[in-house]
């Protein structure tokens, strides 16, 4: 029973970090869910459809817009100009730009690629949903002509968007790892640094095994399902990866593996083996 509890607690910490990575603004729009959660848009398809769900018990309205965010080498993102080298914003159109959703109502949002003759590679954007006040005279879910929406408060969420044009190639290497000074809820963290190359984003899932010196066993899985997403704008990125609940590394060997997908049976992108002193 305790093992099951620890597993769920591990998942909570990992998914909390996923949300911190995905949501680039100060607050989430309560009750708003998306499918898919990340937008991987192949330019040759020209159109991408996102499904939005209002998972709350009240009617809500949102204003939709694009913005460009670059990944910082130490983690997190920073807002940059839409004229930046790797911005996808100038080549995208969005419909509708304002939506009203009743409780548990879904709506499809259509993204269109309008560019041409772009250099091959990945381009970056975030699709932002800003909650706004419903007009007091609103009688239906239809938006009236000329209706004005006022921002309710700074409550929004931004979904990462990758626009892939032509032949996209990328490679990711794990170049170093060390115990982090950061800790949360008793969890130990490690700072894992990656190097990205090529004209595309780099991504994968990180797992880690620790084997005590003198042990004949395969080693315990002490880092599980940590998503790695490195934007094209940076060639180096450091991720804080949590160890499983209660795990502490003593003298032994730490093997870090980046997989091309979720699960240890997926193809291996890169591996780093470290000898941990006592």
C-alpha angles and dihedrals in degrees: 000000000000090000090055091049092051091049092054091046090052090052090050092056093045094048090047088060091047089056091048089054097044099043110064098178131074098260140025121238099251113242096006116131133177139205112232102022092207124041114226103179119188107206093216089066090059092199133060125186123209123191116217123197127194099212094180128095096244138065115263139183129212138188114218126211143151127244135174121238128177125207116247116224091236093050135272126067137266129211114247137175119288085231091065118127097256099034117129094191098095090056100049136083126193134207128219104017094190127039136185116202127189121214110301090357123145130209134181120232118203123216120191130195110221101171129109136191093015118163111259116267145075120305125198138227142141124224107220127203114198117189114231135184119271112240109256092232095052109132101171143018091264118103111234121226110269094010112159123221121201122203109255096204138306094299113133145130130212124207117209113243127197118193110197117201123189121316108005120187129175139163131196127201129187103228106172146357133193138163111276126231086222121096134172131189091343094307120135116226133201126207107229117190122204133190119214126197136177134048097295143067117272122227145162144124122277124219129173135199126196123203120190117227112268094020121128092199124107092247135255120282101241101162116049136185098337109167118226118199119169118184121223092245093075132047096197130048135173119209127193105224120193122223118226116273113296095002117144124174119231129168111328145073127310116200116193118194129187112205129199093239139355115311137044092258093066123100114285118243098183143338133207123192119199131187108221114209120220 
